[in-house]
XYZ file of N, CA and C in Angstrom:
186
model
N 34.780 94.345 245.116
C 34.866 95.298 244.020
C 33.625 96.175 244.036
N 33.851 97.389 244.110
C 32.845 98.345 244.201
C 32.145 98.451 242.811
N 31.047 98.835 242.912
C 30.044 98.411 241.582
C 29.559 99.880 240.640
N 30.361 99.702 240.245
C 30.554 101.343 239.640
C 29.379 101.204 237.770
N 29.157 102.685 237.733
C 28.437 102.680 236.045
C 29.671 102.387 235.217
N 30.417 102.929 235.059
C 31.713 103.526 233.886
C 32.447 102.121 234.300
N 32.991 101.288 235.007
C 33.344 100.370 235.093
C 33.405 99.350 233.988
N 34.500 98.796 233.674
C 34.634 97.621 232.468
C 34.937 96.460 233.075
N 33.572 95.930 232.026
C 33.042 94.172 232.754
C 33.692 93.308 231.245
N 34.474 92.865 231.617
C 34.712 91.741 230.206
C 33.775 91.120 230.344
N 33.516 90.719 231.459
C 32.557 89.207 231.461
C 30.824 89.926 230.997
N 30.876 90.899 231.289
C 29.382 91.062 231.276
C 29.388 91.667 229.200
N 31.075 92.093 228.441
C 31.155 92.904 227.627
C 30.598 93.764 227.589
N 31.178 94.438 228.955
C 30.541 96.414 229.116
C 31.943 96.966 228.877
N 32.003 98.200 227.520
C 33.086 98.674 227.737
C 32.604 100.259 227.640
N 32.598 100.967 228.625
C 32.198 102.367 228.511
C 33.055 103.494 227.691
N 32.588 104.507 226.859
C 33.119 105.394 226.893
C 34.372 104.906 225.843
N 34.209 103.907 224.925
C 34.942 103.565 223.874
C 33.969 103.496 222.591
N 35.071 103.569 221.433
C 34.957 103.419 220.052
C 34.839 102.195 219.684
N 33.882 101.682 218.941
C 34.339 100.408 218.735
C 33.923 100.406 217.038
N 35.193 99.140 216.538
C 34.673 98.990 214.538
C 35.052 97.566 214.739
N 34.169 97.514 213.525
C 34.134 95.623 213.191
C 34.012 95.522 211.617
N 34.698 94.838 211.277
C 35.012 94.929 209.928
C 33.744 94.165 209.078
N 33.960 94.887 208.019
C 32.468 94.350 206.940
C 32.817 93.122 205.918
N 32.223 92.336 206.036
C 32.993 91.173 205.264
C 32.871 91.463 203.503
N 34.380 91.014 202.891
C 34.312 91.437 201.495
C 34.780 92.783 201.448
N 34.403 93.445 201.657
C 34.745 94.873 201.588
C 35.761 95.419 202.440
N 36.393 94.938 203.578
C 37.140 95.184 204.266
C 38.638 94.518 203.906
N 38.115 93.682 203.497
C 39.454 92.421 202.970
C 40.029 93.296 201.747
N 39.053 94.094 201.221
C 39.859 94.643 199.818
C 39.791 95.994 199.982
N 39.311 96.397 201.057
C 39.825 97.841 201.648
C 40.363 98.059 203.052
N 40.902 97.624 203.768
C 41.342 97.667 205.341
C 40.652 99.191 205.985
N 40.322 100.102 205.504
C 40.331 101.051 206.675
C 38.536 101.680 206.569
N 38.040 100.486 205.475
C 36.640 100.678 205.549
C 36.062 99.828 206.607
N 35.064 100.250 207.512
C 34.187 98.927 208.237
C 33.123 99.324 209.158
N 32.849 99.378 210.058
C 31.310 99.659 210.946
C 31.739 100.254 212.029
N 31.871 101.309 212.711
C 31.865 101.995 213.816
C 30.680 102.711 214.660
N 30.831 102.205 216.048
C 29.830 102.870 216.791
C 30.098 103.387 218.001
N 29.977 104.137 219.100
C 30.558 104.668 220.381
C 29.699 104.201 221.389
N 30.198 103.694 222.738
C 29.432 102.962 223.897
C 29.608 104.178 224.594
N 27.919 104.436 225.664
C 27.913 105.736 226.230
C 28.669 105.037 228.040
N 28.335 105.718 229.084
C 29.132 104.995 229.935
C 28.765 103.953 230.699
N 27.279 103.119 230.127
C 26.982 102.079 231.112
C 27.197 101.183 230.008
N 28.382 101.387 228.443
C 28.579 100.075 227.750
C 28.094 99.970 226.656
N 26.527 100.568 226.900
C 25.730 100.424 225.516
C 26.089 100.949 224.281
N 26.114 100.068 223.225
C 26.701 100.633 221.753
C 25.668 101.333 221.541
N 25.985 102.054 220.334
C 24.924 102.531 219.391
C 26.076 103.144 218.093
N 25.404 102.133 217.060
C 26.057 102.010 216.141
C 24.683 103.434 214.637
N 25.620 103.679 213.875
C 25.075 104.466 212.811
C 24.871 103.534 211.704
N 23.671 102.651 211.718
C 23.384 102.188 210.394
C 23.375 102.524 209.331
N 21.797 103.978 209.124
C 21.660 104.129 207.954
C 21.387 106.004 208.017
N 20.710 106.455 206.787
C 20.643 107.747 207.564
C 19.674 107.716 208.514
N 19.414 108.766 209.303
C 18.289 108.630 210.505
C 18.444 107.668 211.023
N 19.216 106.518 211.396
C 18.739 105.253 212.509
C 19.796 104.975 212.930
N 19.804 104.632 214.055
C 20.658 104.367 215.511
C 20.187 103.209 215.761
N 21.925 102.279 215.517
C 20.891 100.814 216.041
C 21.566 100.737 217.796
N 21.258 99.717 218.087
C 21.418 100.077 220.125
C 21.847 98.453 220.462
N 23.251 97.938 220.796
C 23.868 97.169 220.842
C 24.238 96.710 222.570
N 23.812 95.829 223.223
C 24.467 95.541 224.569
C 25.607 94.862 224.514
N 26.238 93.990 223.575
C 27.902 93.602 223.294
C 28.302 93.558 222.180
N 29.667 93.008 222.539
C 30.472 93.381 221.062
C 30.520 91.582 220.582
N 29.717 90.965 221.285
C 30.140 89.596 219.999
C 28.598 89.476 219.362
């Protein structure tokens, strides 16, 4: 297998070039379409929108 950037590793949980949300506990249960979203650039890495001004920087999704 050729060893590519953009490539999706389950095992390593690299997913490039996706959206990802995870639900907020309490608040999601009594709202479904509220919860945490962040976008992985193409080597996987999240970066999620905490607060204003800050970018938090995520290597997987568990």
């Amino acid at each position: 297998m050729e060893n590519r950037v953009d490539a999706i590793s389950p095992f390593l949980h690299r997913f490039p070039y996706s959206i990802v949300w995870t639900p907020i506990p309490l608040l999601t249960w009594l709202f479904p379409v509220i919860g945490h979203m962040g976008i992985a650039n193409s080597y996987g890495v999240i970066y999620d929108f905490a607060a204003p001004y800050t970018i938090g920087v995520s290597f997987d999704l568990v």
